[in-house]
PDB file of C-alpha atoms in Angstrom:
ATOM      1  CA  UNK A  83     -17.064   0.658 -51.993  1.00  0.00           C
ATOM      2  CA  UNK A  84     -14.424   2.824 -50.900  1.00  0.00           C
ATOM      3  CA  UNK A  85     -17.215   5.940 -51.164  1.00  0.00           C
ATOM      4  CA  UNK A  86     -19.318   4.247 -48.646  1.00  0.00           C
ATOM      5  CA  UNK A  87     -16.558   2.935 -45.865  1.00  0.00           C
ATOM      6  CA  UNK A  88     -15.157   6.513 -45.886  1.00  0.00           C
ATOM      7  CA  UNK A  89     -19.328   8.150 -45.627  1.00  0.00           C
ATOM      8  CA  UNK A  90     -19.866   5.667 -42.800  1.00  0.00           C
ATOM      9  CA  UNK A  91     -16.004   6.501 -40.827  1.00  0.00           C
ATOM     10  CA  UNK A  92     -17.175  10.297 -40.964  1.00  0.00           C
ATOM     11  CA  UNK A  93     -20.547   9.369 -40.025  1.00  0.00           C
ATOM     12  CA  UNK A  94     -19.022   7.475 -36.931  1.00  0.00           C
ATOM     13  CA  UNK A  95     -16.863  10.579 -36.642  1.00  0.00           C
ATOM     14  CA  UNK A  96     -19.297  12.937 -36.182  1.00  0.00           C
ATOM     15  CA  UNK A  97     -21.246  11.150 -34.054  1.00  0.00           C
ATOM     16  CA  UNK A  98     -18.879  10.498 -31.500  1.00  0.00           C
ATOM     17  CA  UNK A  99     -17.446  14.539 -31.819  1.00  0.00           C
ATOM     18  CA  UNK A 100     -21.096  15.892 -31.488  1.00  0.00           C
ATOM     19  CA  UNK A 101     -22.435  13.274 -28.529  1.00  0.00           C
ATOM     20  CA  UNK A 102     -23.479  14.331 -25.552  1.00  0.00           C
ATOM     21  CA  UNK A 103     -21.785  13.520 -22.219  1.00  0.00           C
ATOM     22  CA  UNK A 104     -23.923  12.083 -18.798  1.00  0.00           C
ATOM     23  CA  UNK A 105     -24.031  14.171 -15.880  1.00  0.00           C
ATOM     24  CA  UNK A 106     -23.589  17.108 -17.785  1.00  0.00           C
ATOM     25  CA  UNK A 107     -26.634  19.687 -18.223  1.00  0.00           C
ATOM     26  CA  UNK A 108     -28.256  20.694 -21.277  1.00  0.00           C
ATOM     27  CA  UNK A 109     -31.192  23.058 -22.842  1.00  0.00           C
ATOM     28  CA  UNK A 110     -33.851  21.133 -24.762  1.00  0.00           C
ATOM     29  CA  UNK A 111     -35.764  23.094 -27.158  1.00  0.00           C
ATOM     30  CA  UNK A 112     -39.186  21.575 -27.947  1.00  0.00           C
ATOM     31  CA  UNK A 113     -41.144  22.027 -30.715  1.00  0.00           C
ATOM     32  CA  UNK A 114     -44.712  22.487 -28.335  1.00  0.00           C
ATOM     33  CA  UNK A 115     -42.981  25.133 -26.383  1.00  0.00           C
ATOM     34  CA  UNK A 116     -41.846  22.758 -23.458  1.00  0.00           C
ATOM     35  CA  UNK A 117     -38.538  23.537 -22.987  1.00  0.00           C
ATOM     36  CA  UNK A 118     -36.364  21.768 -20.591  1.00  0.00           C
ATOM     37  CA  UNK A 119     -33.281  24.030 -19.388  1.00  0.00           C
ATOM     38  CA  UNK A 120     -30.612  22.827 -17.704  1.00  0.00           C
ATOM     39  CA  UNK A 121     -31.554  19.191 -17.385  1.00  0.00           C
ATOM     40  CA  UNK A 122     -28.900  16.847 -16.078  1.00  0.00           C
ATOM     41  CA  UNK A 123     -28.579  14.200 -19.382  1.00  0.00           C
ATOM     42  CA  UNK A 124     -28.500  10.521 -17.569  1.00  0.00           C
ATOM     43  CA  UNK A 125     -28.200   8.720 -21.311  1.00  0.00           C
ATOM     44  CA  UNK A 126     -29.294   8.988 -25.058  1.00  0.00           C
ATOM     45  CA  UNK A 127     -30.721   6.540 -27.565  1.00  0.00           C
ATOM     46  CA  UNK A 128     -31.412   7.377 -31.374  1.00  0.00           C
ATOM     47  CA  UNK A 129     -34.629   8.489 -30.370  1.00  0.00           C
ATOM     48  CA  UNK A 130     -34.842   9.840 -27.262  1.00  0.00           C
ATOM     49  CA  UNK A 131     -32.900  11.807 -24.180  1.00  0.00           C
ATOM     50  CA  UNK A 132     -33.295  10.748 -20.426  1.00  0.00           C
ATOM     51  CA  UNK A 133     -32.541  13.757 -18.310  1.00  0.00           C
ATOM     52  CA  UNK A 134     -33.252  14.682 -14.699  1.00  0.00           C
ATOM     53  CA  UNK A 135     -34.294  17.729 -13.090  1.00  0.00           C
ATOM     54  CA  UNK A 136     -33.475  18.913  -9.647  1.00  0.00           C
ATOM     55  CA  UNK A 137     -37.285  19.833  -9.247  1.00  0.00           C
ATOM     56  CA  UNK A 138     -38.642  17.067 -10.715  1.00  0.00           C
ATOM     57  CA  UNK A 139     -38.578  13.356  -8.787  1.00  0.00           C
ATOM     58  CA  UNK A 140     -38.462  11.215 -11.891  1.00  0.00           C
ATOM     59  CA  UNK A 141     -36.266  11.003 -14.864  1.00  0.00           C
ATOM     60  CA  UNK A 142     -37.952  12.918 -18.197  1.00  0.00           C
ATOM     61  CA  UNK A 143     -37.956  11.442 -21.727  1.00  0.00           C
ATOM     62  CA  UNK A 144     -37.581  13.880 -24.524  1.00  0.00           C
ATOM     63  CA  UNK A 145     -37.837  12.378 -28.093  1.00  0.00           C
ATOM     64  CA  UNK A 146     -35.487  13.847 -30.769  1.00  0.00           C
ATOM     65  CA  UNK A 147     -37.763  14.457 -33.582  1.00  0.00           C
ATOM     66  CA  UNK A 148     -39.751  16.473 -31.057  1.00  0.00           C
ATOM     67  CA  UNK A 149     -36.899  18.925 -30.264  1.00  0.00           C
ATOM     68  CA  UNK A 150     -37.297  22.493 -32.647  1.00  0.00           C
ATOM     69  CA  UNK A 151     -33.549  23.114 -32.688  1.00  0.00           C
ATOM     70  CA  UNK A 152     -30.025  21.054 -31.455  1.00  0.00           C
ATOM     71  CA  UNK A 153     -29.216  20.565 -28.193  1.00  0.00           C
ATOM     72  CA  UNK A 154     -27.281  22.970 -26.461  1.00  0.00           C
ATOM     73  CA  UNK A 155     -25.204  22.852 -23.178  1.00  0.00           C
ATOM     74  CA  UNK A 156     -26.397  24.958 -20.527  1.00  0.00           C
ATOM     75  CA  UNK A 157     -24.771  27.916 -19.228  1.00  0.00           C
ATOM     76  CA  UNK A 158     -24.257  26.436 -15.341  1.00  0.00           C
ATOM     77  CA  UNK A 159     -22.950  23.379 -15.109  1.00  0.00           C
ATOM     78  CA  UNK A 160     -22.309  21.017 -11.571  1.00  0.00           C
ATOM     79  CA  UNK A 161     -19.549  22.007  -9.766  1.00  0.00           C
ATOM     80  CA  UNK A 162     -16.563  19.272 -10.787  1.00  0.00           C
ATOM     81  CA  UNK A 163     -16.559  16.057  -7.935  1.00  0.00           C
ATOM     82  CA  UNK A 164     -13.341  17.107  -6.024  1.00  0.00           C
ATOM     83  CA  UNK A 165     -10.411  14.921  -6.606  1.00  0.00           C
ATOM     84  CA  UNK A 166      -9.404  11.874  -4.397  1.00  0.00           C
ATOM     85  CA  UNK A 167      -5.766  12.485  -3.580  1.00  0.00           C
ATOM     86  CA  UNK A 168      -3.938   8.997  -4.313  1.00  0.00           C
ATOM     87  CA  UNK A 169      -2.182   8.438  -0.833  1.00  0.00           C
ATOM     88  CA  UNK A 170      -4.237   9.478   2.639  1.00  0.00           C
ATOM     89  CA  UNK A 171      -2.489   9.925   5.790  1.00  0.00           C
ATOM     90  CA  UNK A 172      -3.383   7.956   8.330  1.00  0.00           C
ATOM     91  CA  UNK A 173      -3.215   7.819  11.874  1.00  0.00           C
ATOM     92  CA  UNK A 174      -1.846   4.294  11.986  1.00  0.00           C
ATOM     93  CA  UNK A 175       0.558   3.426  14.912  1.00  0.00           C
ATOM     94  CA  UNK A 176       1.998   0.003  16.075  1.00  0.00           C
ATOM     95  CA  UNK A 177       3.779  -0.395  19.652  1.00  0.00           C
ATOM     96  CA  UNK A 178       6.883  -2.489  19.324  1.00  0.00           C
ATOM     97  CA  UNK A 179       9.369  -3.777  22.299  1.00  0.00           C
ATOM     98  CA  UNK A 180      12.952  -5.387  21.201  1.00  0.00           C
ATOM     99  CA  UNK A 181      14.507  -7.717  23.831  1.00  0.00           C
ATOM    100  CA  UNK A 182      17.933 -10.162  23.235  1.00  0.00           C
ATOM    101  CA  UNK A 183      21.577 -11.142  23.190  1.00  0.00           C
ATOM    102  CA  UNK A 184      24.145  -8.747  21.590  1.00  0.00           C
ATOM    103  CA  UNK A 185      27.400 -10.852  19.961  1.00  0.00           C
ATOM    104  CA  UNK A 186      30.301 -10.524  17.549  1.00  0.00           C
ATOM    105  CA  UNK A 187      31.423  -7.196  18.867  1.00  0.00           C
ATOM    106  CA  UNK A 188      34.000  -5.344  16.820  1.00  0.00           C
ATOM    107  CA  UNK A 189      36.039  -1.973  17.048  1.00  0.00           C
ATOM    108  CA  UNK A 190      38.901  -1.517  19.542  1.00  0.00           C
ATOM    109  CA  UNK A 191      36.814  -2.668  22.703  1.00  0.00           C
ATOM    110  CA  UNK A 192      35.674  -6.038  21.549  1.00  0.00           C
ATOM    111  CA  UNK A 193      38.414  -8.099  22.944  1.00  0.00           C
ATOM    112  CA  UNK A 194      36.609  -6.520  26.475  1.00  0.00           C
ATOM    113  CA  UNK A 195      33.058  -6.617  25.900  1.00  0.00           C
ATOM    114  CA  UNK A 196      32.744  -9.361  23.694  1.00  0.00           C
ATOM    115  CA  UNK A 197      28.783  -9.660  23.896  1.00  0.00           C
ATOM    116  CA  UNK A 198      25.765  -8.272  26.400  1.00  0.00           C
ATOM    117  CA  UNK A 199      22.031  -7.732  26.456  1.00  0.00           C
ATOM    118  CA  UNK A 200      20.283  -5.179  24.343  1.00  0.00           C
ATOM    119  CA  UNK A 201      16.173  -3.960  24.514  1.00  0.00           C
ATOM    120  CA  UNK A 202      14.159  -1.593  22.154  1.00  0.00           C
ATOM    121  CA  UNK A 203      11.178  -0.059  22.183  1.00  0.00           C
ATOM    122  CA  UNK A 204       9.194   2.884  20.336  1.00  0.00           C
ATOM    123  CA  UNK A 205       6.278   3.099  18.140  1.00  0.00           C
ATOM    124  CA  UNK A 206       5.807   2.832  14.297  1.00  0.00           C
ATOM    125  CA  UNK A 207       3.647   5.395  12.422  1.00  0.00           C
ATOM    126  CA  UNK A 208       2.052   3.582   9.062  1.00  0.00           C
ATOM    127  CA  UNK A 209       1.717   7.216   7.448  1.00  0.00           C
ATOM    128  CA  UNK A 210      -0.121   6.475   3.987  1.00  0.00           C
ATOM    129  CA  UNK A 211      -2.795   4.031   2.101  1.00  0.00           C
ATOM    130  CA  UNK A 212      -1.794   2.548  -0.015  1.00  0.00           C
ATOM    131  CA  UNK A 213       1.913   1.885   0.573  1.00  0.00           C
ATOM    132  CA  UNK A 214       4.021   4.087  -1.050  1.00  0.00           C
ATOM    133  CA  UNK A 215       6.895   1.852  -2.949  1.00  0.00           C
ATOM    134  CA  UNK A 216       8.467  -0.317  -0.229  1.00  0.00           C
ATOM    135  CA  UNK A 217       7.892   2.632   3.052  1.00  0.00           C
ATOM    136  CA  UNK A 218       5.904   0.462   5.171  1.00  0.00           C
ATOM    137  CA  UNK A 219       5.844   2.876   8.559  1.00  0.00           C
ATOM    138  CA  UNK A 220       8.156   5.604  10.113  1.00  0.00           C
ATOM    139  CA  UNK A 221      10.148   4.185  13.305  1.00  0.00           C
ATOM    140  CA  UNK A 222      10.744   5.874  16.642  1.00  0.00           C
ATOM    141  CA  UNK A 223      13.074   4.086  18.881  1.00  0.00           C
ATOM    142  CA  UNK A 224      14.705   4.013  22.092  1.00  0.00           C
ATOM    143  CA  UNK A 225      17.333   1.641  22.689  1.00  0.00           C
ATOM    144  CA  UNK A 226      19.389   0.295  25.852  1.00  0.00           C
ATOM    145  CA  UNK A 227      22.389  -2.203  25.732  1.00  0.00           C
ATOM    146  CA  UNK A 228      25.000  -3.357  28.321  1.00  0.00           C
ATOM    147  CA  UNK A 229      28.080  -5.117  27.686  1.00  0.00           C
ATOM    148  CA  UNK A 230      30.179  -5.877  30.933  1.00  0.00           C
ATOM    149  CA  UNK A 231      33.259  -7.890  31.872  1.00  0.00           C
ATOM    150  CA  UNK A 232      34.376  -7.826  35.771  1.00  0.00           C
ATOM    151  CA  UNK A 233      34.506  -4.457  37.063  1.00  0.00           C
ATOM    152  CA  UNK A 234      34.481  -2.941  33.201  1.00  0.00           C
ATOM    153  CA  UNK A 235      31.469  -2.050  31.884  1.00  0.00           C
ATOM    154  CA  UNK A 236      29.386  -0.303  28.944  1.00  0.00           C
ATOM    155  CA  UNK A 237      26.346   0.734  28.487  1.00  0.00           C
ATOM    156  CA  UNK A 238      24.693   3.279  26.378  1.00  0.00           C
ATOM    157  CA  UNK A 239      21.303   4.768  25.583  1.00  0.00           C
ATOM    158  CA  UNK A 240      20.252   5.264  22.320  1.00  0.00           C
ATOM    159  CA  UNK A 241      17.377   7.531  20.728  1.00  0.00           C
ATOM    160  CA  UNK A 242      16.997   6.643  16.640  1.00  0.00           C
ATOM    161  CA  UNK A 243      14.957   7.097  13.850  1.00  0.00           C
ATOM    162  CA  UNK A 244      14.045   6.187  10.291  1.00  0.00           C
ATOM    163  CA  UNK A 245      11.878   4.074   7.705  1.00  0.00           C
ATOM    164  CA  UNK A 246      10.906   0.581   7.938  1.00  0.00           C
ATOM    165  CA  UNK A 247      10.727  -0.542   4.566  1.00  0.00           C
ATOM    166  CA  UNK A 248       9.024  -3.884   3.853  1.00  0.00           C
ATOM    167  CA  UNK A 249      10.954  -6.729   1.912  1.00  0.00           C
ATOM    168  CA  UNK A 250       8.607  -9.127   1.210  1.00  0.00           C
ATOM    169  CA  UNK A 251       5.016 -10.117   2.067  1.00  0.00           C
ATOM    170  CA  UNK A 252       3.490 -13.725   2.811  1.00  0.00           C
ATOM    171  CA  UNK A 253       0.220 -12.189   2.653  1.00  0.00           C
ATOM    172  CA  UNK A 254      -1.884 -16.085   2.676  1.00  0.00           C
ATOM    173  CA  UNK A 255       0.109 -16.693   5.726  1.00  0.00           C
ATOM    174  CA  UNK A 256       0.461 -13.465   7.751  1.00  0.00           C
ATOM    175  CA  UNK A 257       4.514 -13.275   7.719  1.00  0.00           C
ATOM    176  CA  UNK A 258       6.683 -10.230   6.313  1.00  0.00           C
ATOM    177  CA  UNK A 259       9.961  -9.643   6.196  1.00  0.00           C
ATOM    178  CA  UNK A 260      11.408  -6.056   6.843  1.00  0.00           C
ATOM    179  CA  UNK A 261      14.345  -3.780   6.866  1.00  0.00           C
ATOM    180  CA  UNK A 262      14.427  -1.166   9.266  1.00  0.00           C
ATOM    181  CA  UNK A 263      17.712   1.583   8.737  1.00  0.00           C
ATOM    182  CA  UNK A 264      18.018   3.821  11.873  1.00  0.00           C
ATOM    183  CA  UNK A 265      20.255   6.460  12.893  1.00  0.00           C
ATOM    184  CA  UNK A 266      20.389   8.882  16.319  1.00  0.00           C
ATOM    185  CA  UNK A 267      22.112   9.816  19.553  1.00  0.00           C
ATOM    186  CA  UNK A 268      23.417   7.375  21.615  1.00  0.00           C
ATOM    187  CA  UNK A 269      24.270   8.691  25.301  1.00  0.00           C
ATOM    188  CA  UNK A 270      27.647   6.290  26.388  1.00  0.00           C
ATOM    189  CA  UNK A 271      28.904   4.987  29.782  1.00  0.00           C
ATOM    190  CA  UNK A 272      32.411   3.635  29.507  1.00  0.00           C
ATOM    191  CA  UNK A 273      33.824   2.524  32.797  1.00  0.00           C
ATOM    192  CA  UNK A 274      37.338   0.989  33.619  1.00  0.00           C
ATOM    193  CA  UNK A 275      39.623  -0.052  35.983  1.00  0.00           C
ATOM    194  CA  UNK A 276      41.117   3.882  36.314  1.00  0.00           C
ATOM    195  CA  UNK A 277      38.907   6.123  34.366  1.00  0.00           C
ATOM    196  CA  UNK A 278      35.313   6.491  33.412  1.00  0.00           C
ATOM    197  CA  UNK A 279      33.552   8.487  31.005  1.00  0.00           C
ATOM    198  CA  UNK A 280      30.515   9.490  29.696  1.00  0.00           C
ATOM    199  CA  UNK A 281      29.600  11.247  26.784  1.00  0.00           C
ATOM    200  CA  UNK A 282      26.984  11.462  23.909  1.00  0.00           C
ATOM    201  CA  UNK A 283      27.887   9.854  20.298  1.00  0.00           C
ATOM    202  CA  UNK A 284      25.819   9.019  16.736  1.00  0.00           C
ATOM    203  CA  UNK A 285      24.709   5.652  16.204  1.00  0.00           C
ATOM    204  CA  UNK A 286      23.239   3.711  13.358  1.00  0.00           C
ATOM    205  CA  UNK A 287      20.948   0.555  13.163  1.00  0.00           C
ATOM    206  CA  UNK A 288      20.475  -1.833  10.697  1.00  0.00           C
ATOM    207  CA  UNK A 289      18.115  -4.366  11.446  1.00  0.00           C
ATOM    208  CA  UNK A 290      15.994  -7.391   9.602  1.00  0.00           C
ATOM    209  CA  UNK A 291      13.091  -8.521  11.087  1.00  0.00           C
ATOM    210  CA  UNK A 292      10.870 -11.577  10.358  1.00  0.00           C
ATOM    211  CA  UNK A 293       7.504 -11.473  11.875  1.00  0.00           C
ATOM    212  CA  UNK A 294       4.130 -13.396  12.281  1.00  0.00           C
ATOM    213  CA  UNK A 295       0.542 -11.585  12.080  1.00  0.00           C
ATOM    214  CA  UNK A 296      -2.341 -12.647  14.724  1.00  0.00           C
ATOM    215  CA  UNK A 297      -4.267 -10.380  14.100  1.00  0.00           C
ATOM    216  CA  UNK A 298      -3.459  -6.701  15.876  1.00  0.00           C
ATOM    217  CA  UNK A 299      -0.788  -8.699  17.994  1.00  0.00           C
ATOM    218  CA  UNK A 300       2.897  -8.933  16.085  1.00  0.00           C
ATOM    219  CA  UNK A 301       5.245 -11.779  16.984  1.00  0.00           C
ATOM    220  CA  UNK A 302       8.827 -11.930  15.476  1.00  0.00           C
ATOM    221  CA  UNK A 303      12.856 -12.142  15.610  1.00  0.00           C
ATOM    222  CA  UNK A 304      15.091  -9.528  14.243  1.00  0.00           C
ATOM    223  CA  UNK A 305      18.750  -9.098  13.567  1.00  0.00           C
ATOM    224  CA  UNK A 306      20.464  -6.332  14.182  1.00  0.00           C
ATOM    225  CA  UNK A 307      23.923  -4.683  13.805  1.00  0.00           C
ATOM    226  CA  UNK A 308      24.709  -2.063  16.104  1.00  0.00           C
ATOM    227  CA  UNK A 309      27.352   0.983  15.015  1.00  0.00           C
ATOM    228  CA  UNK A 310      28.872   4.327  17.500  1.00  0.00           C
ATOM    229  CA  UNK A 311      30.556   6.879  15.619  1.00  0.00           C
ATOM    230  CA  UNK A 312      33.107   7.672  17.899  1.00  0.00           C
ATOM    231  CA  UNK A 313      36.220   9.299  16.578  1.00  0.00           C
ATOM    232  CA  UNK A 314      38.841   7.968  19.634  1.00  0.00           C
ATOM    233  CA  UNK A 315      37.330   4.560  20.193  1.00  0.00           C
ATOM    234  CA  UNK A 316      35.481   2.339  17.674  1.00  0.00           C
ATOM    235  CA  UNK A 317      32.918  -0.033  18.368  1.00  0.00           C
ATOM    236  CA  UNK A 318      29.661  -2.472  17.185  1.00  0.00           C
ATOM    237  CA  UNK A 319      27.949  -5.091  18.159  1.00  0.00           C
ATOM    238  CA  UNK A 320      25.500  -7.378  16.363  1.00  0.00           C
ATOM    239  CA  UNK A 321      22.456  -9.008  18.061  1.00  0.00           C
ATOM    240  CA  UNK A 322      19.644 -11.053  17.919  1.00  0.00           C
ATOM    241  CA  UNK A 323      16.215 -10.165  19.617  1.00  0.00           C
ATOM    242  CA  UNK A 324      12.973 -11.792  20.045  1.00  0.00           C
ATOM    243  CA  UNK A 325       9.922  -8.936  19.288  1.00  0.00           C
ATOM    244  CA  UNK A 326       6.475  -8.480  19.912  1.00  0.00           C
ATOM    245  CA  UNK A 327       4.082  -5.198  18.685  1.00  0.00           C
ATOM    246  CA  UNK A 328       0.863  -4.500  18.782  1.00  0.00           C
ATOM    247  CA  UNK A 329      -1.132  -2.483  16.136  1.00  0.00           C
ATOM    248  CA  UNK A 330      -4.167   0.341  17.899  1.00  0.00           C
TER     249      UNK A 330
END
């Protein structure tokens, strides 16, 4: 018993070491004379071969016991099929405008400008299909914001950059939540009662944004907190905005 379960395993063995592979090409040595060189193999039974040739409109049978010698594989084979690279980039952009109240200043200036107005706008780029890991699109923004009391005033200018980075996705009901972690230039007015100054400073955004697909048009709200690096005078400011984008 044991004689015949280890014949038939090298039996299997062999057979699966010495088959032949589809969409490979191989010579076919008849016994008649008809050879078939360099036939494309499209399967194999116990008793017979179905192969192709390019010259030749309809698939050929060749029986095994008609064959003189074993099969062999042809010298020229098809050039490998090229392979598909896993992420494609993609020129994917969405259109996106920001508009709101700015609140809960902090930093040595919010006793003055305790809250404003703030607008966005700039363009996503959804770079590769599928998503890579949570990178949803690159984000290009400009910013303004305005935060007055009386005669005092700021205002400042902002240019920023970064991922947006998807949190979670309602995909039955259109709705995804995202984070979006920006950082730039911001170009500052400061104006007083007996000075004014201007001058450029980084800034950072964080915002997280809840939005509603209808189709290419986006509707949404988004938090945001707002931070200049400025080494004599500190300040932030968080906001909420109302958003809409629309996807080319």
């Amino acid at each position: 018993m044991k004689r015949l379960l280890f014949t038939v395993l090298l039996t299997a063995m062999a057979t699966a070491v010495f088959a032949l592979e589809p969409g490979k090409h191989y010579d076919f040595y008849q016994s008649n004379g008809q050879n078939v060189l360099g036939a494309e193999l499209i399967a194999e039974t116990d008793t017979e071969y179905t192969v192709k040739l390019k010259y030749v409109p309809k698939p050929i049978i060749i029986h095994r016991n008609a064959l003189a010698k074993p099969v062999e594989l042809s010298k020229i084979q098809p050039a490998p099929k090229p392979v598909e690279p896993r992420y494609k980039l993609q020129p994917d952009f969405v259109f996106f405008a920001h508009a709101g109240y700015a609140y809960l200043t902090f930093g040595q200036l919010n006793t003055i400008f305790r809250n404003g107005m703030q607008a966005q706008a700039g363009a996503d780029w959804i770079p590769l299909t599928p998503r890579f890991w949570h990178l949803h699109a690159l984000t290009l923004s400009a910013g303004f914001a305005t935060f007055s009391d009386a005669s005092r005033r700021l205002q400042f200018v902002s240019l920023t950059a970064g991922p947006r980075l998807v949190l979670y996705h309602f995909e039955k009901y259109g709705i995804a939540a995202y984070a979006s972690p920006l950082a730039g230039l911001a170009f500052t007015s400061l104006r007083g009662y007996t000075f004014s100054a201007d001058y450029a400073v980084f800034t950072a955004i964080a915002a997280i944004s809840l939005e509603k697909s209808f189709g290419r048009l986006t509707a949404g709200v988004q938090l945001n907190l707002n931070y200049l690096f400025d080494s004599s005078v500190s300040f932030s400011s968080t906001g909420i905005n109302a958003s809409v984008a629309y996807r080319l």
